[in-house]
XYZ file of C-alpha atoms in Angstrom:
84
model
C -11.288 15.376 17.232
C -9.311 13.939 14.054
C -6.749 10.811 14.591
C -4.483 9.130 12.106
C -4.731 5.311 12.305
C -1.308 4.416 10.456
C -1.177 0.430 9.360
C 1.788 -1.752 8.639
C 2.923 -4.937 8.107
C 5.201 -6.734 10.694
C 8.689 -7.113 9.480
C 9.063 -10.735 8.282
C 5.805 -10.405 7.084
C 5.431 -11.014 2.446
C 4.365 -7.299 1.268
C 3.380 -8.116 -2.558
C 1.903 -4.784 -2.733
C 5.183 -3.554 -2.010
C 7.122 -5.699 -3.939
C 4.984 -5.040 -6.528
C 5.894 -1.244 -6.073
C 9.663 -1.672 -5.738
C 9.227 -3.604 -9.151
C 7.467 -0.762 -10.850
C 10.072 2.224 -9.478
C 12.791 0.203 -10.726
C 10.995 -0.303 -14.254
C 10.651 3.683 -13.922
C 14.572 4.409 -13.385
C 14.544 4.632 -9.894
C 17.267 2.174 -9.022
C 18.329 3.613 -5.446
C 15.051 1.905 -3.750
C 16.800 -0.489 -1.591
C 12.893 -1.986 -0.175
C 9.417 -0.718 -0.015
C 6.778 -1.661 2.729
C 3.391 -0.650 1.831
C 0.475 0.325 4.607
C -2.786 1.978 4.861
C -3.509 5.362 6.334
C -6.870 5.686 8.331
C -8.536 9.026 9.156
C -10.990 8.903 11.629
C -13.195 11.958 12.467
C -15.042 11.911 15.906
C -17.215 14.188 17.641
C -15.592 15.758 20.375
C -15.951 13.438 23.723
C -16.999 10.080 21.210
C -14.041 7.922 21.915
C -11.033 8.170 23.892
C -7.960 6.896 22.836
C -8.616 3.335 24.241
C -11.320 3.101 22.628
C -9.763 3.769 19.253
C -7.145 1.387 20.291
C -9.957 -1.503 20.486
C -11.229 -0.061 17.048
C -7.856 -0.986 15.779
C -7.664 -4.081 17.695
C -11.513 -5.388 16.533
C -11.282 -4.100 13.056
C -8.681 -1.381 11.647
C -5.682 -3.706 12.019
C -5.056 -7.427 11.757
C -2.846 -7.743 14.663
C -1.434 -10.549 14.239
C 0.260 -9.642 11.073
C 0.266 -5.755 11.101
C 1.425 -3.182 13.444
C -1.140 -0.241 14.056
C 0.102 3.637 15.286
C -2.613 6.147 16.883
C -1.704 9.513 16.196
C -4.083 12.809 17.443
C -4.266 15.470 14.813
C -4.643 19.035 16.252
C -6.840 21.145 14.093
C -5.273 24.485 12.726
C -4.853 27.118 15.166
C -6.257 24.500 17.864
C -3.710 22.621 20.802
C -4.788 19.692 22.595
């Protein structure tokens, strides 16, 4: 089973990486970009039955995301041709 965890900074938290990307985009001539927020994507490939979404939530709370300043979203990824 495959899961994706999307981790982003909470609104109001300064994002220096996003600001650097925004500045670089402006330098490249992309003037219409109003704001940039950077995040991370973590892909977990688990053996069948190794963990449920509750356990993945615990992985996020304990290691994958800093819940003081970050939000996260868990997405179950279906393999091609497979339905859950």
